[in-house]
PDB file of C-alpha atoms in Angstrom:
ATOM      1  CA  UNK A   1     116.173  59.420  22.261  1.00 80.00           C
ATOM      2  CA  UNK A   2     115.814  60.023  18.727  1.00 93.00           C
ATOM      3  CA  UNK A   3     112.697  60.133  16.825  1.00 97.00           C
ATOM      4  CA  UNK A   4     112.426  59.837  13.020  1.00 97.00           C
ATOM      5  CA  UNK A   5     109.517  59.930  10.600  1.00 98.00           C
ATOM      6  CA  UNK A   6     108.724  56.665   8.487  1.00 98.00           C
ATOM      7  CA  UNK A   7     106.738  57.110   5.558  1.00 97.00           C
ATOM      8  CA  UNK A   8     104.859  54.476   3.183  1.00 97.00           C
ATOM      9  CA  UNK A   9     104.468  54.392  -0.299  1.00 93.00           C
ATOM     10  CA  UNK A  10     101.249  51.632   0.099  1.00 93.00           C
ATOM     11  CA  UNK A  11      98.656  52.022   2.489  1.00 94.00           C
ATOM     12  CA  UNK A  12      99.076  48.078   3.410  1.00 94.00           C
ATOM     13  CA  UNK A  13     102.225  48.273   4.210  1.00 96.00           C
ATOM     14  CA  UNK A  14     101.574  51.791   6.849  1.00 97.00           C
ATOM     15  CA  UNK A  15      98.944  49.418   8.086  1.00 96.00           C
ATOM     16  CA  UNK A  16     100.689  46.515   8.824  1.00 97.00           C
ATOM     17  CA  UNK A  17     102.731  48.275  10.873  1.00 97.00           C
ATOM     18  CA  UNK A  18     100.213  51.008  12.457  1.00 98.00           C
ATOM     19  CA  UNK A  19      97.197  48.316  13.306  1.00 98.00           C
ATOM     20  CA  UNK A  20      98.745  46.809  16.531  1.00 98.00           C
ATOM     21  CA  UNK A  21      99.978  50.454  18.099  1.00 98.00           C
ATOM     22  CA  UNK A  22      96.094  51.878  17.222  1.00 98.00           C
ATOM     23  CA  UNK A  23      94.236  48.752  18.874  1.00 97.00           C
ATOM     24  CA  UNK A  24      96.084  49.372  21.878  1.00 96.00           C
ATOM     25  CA  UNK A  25      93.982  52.758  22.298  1.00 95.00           C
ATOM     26  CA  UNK A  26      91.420  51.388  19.465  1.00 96.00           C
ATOM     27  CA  UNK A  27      88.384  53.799  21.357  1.00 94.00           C
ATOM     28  CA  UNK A  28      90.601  56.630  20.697  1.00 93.00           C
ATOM     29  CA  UNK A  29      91.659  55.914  17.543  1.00 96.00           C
ATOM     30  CA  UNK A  30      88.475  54.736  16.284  1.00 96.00           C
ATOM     31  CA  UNK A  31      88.633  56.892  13.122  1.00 96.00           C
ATOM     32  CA  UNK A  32      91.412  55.023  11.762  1.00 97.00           C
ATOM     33  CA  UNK A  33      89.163  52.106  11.084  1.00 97.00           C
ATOM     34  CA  UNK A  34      86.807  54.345   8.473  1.00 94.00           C
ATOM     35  CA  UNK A  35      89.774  56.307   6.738  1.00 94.00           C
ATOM     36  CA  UNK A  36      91.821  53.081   5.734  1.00 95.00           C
ATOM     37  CA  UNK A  37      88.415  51.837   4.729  1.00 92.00           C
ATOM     38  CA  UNK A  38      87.594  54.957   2.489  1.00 89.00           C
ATOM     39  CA  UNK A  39      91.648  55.284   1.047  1.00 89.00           C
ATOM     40  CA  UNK A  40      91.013  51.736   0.112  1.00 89.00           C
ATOM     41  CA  UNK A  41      87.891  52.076  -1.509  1.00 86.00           C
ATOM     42  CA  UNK A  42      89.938  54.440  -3.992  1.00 82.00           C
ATOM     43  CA  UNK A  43      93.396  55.042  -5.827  1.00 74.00           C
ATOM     44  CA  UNK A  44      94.025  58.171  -3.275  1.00 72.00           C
ATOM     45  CA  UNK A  45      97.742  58.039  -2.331  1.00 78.00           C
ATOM     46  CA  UNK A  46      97.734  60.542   0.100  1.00 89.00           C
ATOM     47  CA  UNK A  47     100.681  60.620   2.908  1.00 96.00           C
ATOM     48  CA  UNK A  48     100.457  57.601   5.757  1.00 97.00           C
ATOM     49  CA  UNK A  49     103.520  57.791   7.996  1.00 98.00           C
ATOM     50  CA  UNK A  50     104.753  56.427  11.599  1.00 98.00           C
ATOM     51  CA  UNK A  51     107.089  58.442  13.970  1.00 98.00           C
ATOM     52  CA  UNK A  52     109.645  55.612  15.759  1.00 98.00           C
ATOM     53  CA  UNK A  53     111.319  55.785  18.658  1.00 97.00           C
ATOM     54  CA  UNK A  54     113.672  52.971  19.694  1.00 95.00           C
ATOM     55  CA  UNK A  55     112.283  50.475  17.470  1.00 95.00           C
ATOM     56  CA  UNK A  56     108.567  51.815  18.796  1.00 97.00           C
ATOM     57  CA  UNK A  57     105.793  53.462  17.098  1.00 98.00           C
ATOM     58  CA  UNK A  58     104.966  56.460  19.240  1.00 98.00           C
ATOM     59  CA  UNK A  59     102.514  58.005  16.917  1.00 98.00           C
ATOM     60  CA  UNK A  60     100.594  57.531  13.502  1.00 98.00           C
ATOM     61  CA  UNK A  61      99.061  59.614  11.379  1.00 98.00           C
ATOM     62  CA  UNK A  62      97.372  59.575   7.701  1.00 96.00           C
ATOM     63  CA  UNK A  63      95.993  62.625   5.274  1.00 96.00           C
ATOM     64  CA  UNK A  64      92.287  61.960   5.254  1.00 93.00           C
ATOM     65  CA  UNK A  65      90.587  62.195   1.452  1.00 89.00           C
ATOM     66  CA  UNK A  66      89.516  65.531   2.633  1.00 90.00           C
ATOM     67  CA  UNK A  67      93.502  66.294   3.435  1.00 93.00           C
ATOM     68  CA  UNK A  68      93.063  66.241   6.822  1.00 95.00           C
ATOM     69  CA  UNK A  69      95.673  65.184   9.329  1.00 97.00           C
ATOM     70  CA  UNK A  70      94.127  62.557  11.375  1.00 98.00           C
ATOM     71  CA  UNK A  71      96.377  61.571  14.606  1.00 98.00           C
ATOM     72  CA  UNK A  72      96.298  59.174  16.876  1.00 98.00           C
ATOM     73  CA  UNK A  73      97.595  59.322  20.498  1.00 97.00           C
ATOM     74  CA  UNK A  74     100.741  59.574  20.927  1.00 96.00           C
ATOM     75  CA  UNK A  75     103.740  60.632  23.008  1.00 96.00           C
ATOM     76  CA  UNK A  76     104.316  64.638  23.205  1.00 96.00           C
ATOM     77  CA  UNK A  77     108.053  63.848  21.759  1.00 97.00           C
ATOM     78  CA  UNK A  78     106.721  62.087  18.650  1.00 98.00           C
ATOM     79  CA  UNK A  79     103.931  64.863  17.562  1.00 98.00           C
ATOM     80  CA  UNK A  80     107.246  67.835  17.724  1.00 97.00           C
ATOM     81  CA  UNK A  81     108.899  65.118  15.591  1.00 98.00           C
ATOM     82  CA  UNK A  82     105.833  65.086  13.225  1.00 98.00           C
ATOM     83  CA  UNK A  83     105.281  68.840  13.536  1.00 97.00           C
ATOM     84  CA  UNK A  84     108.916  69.311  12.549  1.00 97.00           C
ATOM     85  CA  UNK A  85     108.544  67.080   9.354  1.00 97.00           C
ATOM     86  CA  UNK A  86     105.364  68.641   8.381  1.00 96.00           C
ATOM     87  CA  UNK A  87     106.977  71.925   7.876  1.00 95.00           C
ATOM     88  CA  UNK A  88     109.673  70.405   6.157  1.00 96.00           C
ATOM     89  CA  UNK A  89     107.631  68.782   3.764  1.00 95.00           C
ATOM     90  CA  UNK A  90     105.380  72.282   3.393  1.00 94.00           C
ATOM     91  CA  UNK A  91     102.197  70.390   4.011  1.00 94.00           C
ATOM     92  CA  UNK A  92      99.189  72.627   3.405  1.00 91.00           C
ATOM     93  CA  UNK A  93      96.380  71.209   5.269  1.00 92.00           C
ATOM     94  CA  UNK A  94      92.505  71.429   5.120  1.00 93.00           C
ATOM     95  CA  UNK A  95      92.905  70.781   9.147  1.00 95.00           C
ATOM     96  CA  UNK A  96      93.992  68.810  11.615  1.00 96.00           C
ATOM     97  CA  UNK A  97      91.955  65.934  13.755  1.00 97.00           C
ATOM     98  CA  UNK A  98      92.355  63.621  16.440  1.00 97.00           C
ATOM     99  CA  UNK A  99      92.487  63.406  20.479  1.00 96.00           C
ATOM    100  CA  UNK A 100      92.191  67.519  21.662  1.00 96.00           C
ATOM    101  CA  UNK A 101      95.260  67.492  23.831  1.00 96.00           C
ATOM    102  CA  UNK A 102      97.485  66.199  20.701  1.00 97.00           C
ATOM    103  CA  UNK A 103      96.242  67.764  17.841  1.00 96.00           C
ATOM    104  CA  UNK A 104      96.904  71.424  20.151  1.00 95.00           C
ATOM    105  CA  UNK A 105      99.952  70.136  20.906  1.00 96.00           C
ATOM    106  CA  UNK A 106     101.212  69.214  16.887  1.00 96.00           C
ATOM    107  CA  UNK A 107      99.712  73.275  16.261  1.00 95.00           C
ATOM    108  CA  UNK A 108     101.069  74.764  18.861  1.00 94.00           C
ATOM    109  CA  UNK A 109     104.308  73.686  17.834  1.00 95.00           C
ATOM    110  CA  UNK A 110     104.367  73.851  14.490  1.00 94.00           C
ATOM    111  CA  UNK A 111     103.527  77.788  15.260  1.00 92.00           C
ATOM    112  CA  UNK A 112     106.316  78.205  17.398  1.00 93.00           C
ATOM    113  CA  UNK A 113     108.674  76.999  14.731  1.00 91.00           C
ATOM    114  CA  UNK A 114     107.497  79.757  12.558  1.00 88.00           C
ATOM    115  CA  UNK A 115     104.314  78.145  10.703  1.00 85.00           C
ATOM    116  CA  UNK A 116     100.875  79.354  10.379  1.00 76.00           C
ATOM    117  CA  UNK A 117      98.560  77.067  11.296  1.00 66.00           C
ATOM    118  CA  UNK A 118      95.073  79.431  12.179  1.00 69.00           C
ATOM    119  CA  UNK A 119      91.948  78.068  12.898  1.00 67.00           C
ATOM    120  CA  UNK A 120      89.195  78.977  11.816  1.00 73.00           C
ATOM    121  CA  UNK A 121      86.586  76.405  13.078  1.00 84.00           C
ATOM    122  CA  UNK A 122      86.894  73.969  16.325  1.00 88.00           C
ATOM    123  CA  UNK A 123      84.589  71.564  16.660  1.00 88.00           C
ATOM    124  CA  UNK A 124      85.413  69.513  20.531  1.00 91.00           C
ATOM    125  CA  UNK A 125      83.486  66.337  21.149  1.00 92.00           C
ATOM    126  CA  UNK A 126      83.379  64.406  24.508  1.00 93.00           C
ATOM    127  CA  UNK A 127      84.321  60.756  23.241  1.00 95.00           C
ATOM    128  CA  UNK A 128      81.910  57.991  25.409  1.00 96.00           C
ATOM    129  CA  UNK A 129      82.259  54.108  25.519  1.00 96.00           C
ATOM    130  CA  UNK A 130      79.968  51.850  26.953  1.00 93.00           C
ATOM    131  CA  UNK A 131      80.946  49.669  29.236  1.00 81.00           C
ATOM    132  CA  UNK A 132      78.436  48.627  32.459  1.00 64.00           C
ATOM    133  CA  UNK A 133      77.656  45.089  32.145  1.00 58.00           C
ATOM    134  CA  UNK A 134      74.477  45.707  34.572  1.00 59.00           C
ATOM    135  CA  UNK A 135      72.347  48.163  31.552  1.00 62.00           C
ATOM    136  CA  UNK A 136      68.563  46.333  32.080  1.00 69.00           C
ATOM    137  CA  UNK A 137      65.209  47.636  29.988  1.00 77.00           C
ATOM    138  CA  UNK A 138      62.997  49.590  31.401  1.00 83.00           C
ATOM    139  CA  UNK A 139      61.332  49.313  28.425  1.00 88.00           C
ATOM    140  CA  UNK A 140      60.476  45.829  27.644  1.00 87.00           C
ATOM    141  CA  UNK A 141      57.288  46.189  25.710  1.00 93.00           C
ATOM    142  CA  UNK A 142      59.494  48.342  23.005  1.00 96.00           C
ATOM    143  CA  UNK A 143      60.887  47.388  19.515  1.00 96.00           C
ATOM    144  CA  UNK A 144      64.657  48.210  18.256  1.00 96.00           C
ATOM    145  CA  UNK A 145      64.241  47.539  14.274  1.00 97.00           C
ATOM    146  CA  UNK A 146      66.004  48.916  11.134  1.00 98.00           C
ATOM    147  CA  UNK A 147      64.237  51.774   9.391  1.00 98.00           C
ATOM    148  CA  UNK A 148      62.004  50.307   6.882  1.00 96.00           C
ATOM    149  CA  UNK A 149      61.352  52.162   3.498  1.00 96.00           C
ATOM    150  CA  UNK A 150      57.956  53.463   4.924  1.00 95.00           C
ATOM    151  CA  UNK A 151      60.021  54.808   8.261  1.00 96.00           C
ATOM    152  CA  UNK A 152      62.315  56.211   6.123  1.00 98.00           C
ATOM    153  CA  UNK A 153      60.343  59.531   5.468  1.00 97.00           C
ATOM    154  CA  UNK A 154      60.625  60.269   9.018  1.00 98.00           C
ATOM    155  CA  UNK A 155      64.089  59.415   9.530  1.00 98.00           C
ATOM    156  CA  UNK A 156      65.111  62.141   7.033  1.00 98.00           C
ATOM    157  CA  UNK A 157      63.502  64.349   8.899  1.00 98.00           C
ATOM    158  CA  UNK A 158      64.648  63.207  12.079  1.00 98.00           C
ATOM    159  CA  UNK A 159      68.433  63.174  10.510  1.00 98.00           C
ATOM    160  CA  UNK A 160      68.117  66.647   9.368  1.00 97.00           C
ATOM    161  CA  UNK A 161      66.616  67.984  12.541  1.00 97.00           C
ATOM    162  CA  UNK A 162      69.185  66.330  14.469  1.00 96.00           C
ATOM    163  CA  UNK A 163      71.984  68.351  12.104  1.00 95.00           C
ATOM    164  CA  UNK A 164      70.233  71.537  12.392  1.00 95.00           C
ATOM    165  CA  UNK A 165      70.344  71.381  16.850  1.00 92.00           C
ATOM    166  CA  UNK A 166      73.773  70.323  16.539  1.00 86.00           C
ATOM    167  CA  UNK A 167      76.184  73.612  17.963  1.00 78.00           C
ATOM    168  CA  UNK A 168      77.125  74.573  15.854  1.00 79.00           C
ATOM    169  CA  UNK A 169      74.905  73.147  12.966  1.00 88.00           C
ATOM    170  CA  UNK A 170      75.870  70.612  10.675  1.00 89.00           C
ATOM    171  CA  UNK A 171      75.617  70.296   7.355  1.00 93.00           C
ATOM    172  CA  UNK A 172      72.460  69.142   6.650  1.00 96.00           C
ATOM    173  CA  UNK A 173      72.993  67.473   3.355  1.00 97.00           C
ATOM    174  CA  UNK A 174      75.956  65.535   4.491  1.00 95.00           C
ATOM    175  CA  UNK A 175      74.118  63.991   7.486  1.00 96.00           C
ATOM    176  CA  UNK A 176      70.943  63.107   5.532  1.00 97.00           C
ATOM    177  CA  UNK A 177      73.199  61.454   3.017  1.00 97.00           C
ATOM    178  CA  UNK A 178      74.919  59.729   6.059  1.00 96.00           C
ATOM    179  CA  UNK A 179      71.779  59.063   7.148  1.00 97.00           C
ATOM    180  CA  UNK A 180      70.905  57.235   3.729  1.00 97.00           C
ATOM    181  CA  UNK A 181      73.609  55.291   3.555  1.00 96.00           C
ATOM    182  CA  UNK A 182      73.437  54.046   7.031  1.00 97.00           C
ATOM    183  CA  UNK A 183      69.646  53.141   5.903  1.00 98.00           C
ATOM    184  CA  UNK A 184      70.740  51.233   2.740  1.00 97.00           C
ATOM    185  CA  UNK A 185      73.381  48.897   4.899  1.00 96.00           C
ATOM    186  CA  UNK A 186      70.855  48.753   7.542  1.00 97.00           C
ATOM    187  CA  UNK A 187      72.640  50.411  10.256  1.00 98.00           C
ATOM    188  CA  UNK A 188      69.907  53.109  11.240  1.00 98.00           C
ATOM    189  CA  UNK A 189      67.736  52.160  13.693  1.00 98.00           C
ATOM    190  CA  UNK A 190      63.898  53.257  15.382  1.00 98.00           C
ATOM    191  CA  UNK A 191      63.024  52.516  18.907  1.00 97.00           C
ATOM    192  CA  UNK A 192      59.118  51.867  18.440  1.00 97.00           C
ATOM    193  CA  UNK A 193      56.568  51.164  21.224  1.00 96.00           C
ATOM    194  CA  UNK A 194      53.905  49.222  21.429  1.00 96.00           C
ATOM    195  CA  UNK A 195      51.633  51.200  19.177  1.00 95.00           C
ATOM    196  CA  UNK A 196      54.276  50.738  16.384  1.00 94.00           C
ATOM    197  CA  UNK A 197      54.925  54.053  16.524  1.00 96.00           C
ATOM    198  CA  UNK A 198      58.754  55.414  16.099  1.00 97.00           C
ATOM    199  CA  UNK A 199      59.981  57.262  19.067  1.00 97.00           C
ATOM    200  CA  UNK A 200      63.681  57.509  18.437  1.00 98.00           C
ATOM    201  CA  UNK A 201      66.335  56.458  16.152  1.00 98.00           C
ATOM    202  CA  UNK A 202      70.281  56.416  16.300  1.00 98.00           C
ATOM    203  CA  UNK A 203      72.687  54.466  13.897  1.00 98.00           C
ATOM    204  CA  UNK A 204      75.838  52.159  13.680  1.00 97.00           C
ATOM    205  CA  UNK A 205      78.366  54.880  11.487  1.00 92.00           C
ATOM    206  CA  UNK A 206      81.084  52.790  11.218  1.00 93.00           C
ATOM    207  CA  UNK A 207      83.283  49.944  13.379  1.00 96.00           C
ATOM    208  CA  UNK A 208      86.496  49.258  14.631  1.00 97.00           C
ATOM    209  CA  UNK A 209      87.592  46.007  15.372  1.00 96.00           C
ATOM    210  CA  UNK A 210      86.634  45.952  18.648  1.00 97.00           C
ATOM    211  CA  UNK A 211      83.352  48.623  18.869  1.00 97.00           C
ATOM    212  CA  UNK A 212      80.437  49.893  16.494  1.00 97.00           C
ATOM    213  CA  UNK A 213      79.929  53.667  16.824  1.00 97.00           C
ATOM    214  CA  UNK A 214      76.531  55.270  17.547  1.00 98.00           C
ATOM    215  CA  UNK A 215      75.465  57.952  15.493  1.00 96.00           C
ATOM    216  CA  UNK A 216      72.694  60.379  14.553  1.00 96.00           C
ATOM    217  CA  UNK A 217      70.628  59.522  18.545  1.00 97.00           C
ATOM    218  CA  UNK A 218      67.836  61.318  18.249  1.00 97.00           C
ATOM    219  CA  UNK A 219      64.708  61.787  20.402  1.00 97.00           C
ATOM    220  CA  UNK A 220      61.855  63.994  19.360  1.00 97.00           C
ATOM    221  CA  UNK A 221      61.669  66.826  21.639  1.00 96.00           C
ATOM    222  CA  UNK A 222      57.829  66.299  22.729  1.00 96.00           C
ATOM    223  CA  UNK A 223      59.486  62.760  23.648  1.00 97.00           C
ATOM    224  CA  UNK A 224      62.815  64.183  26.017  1.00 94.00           C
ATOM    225  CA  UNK A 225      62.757  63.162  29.653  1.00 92.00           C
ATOM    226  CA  UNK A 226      61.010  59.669  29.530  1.00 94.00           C
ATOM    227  CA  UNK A 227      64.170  57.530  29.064  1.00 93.00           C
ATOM    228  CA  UNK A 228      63.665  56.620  25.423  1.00 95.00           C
ATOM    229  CA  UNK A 229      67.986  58.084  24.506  1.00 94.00           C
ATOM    230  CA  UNK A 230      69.267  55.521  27.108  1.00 93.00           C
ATOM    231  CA  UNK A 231      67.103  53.029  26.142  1.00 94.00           C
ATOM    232  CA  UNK A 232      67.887  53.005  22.779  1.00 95.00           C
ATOM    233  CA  UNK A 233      71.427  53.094  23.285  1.00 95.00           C
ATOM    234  CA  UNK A 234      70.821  50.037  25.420  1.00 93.00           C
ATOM    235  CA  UNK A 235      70.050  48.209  22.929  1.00 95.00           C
ATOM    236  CA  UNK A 236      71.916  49.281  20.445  1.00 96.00           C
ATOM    237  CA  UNK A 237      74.762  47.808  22.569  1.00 95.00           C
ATOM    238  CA  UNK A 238      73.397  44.685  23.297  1.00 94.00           C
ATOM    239  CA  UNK A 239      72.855  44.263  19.843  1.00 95.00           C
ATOM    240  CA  UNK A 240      76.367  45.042  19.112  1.00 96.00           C
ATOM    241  CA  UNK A 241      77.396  42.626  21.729  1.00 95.00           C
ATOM    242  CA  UNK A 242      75.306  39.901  20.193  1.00 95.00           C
ATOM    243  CA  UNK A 243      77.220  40.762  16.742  1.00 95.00           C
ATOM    244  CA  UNK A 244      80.956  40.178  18.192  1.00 96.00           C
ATOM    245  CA  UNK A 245      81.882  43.428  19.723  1.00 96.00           C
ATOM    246  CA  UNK A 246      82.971  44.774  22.795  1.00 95.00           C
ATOM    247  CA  UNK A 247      80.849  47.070  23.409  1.00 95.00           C
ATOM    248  CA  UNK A 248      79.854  50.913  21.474  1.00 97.00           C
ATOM    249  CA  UNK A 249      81.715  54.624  21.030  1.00 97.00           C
ATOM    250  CA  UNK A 250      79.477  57.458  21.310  1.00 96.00           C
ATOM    251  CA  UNK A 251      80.446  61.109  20.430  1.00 94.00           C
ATOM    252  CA  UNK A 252      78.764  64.344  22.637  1.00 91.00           C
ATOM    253  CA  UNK A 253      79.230  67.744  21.355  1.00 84.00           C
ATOM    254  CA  UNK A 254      76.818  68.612  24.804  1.00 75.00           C
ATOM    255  CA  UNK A 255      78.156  71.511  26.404  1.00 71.00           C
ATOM    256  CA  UNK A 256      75.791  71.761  29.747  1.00 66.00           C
ATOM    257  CA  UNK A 257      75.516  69.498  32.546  1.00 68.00           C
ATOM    258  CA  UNK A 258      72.953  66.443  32.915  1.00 74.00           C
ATOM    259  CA  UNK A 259      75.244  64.555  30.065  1.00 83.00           C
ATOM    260  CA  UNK A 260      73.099  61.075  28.971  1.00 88.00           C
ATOM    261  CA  UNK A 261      76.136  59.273  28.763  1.00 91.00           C
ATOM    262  CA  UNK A 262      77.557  60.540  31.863  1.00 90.00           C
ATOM    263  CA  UNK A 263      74.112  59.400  33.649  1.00 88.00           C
ATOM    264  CA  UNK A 264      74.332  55.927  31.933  1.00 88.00           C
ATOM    265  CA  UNK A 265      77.635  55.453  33.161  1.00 88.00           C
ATOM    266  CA  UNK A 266      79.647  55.398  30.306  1.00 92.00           C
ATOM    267  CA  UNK A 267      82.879  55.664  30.297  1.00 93.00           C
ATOM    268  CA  UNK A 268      84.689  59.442  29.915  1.00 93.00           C
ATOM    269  CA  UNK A 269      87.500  58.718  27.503  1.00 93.00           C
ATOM    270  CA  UNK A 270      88.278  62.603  26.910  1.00 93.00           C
ATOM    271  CA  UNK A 271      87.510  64.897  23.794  1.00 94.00           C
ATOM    272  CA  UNK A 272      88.298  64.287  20.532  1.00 95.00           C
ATOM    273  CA  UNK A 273      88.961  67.557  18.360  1.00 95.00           C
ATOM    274  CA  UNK A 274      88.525  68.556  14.548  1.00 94.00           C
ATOM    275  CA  UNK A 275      90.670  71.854  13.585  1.00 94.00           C
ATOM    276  CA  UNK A 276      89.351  73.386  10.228  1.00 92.00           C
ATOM    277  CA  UNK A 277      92.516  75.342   9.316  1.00 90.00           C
ATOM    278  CA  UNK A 278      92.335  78.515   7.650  1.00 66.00           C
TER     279      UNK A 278
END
């Protein structure tokens, strides 16, 4: 079978033809949904391509404003296709993102054809959906509200405390900015009890067609052990439901056992993998 490369000048025209192949693993290829939005948003013409087998998308990809590679899954046959092209085309990338097992597969061969492609950070994140229909609150007497502007103090700190126990850290500017703007939409969220008083918050980051993303959960750590992460995850999905979607995507960089999501029963899709290339 013979695989070749297709490659669009328009970002409509890559998506008219990528849209149906990523909604058919749209959990894994959630990030599609906020790159097209953000390439959209702004005259960047960076690469969008296809690899076709037999008529059949097998893989997409798209360079990322931050010229990353972002992949989607895809058939081991069609990422050596894409590796192959990519060091035809002498692509010098930032790094490389996407489900773990392909984006080691599209390095590992690109280095045994003769490129470089070090790494010099790895970040690996469990990918989650929720799916039980059978969640209940144990919790009834608590409120799930968007931050107000007199919350909002808090949720800075909150935001920046959750980027500083991240492992490794994140950037703390970038996630209180993220943190902002999912506070200006209205996407970032307290749990409150009955007092009024906020006891954990978690946003929606962005959306596919088919599920929001959580982002940002965090608990207080005089708070951990009480329930309050799965409640508020709870109803962050039921709220989602009530909105259209399917259900929510969670990320877990959590590297030890007792996994929340695992204990709510979420569903394992596999890790998800960011390659900062040298």
């Amino acid at each position: 079978m013979k695989y070749r490369i297709q490659t669009y000048a328009e970002l409509a025209d890559w998506k008219r033809k990528a849209l149906p192949f990523l909604r058919e693993k749209e959990g894994w290829n959630n990030l599609f949904w906020q790159i097209i939005e953000n390439r959209e948003k702004t005259s960047n013409r960076g690469w969008s391509g296809n690899v076709f087998c037999d008529g059949s998308i097998r893989l997409c990809g798209l360079h990322t404003p931050s010229n990353y590679l972002l992949l989607s899954q895809g058939d081991i046959p069609g990422v050596e296709a894409l590796a192959k092209y990519s060091i035809r085309k002498k692509w010098c990338l930032q790094g490389v993102s996407g489900p773990e097992s392909v984006v080691k597969h599209y390095l590992e061969c690109r280095e045994r054809l003769g490129a470089k492609s070090q790494s010099s950070t790895i970040r690996s994140f469990k990918l989650f959906q929720t799916c039980n229909s059978d969640e209940s609150l144990k919790f009834e007497d608590y409120n799930l509200s968007p931050v107000s502007s007199i919350d909002w103090a808090r949720a800075r700190v909150w935001a920046q405390q959750f980027a500083l126990e991240a492992d490794p850290p994140m950037d703390i500017s970038a996630i209180t900015q993220m943190a902002k703007q999912m506070h200006t939409s209205k996407n970032l969220f307290m749990l409150t009890n009955p007092q009024n008083h906020p006891c954990a918050m978690a946003g929606f980051g962005r959306s596919t067609d088919r599920y929001r993303i959580i982002n940002m959960l965090y608990v207080p750590k005089e708070l951990r052990g009480l329930g309050l992460g799965e409640e508020l995850i709870t109803r962050m999905t039921f709220y989602a439901r009530d909105l259209g979607y399917d259900d929510c995507l969670l990320f877990s960089e959590w590297k030890g056992g007792h996994n929340l999501y695992v204990r709510m029963g979420c569903k394992n899709l596999g890790k998800f993998a960011e390659y900062d290339l040298a």
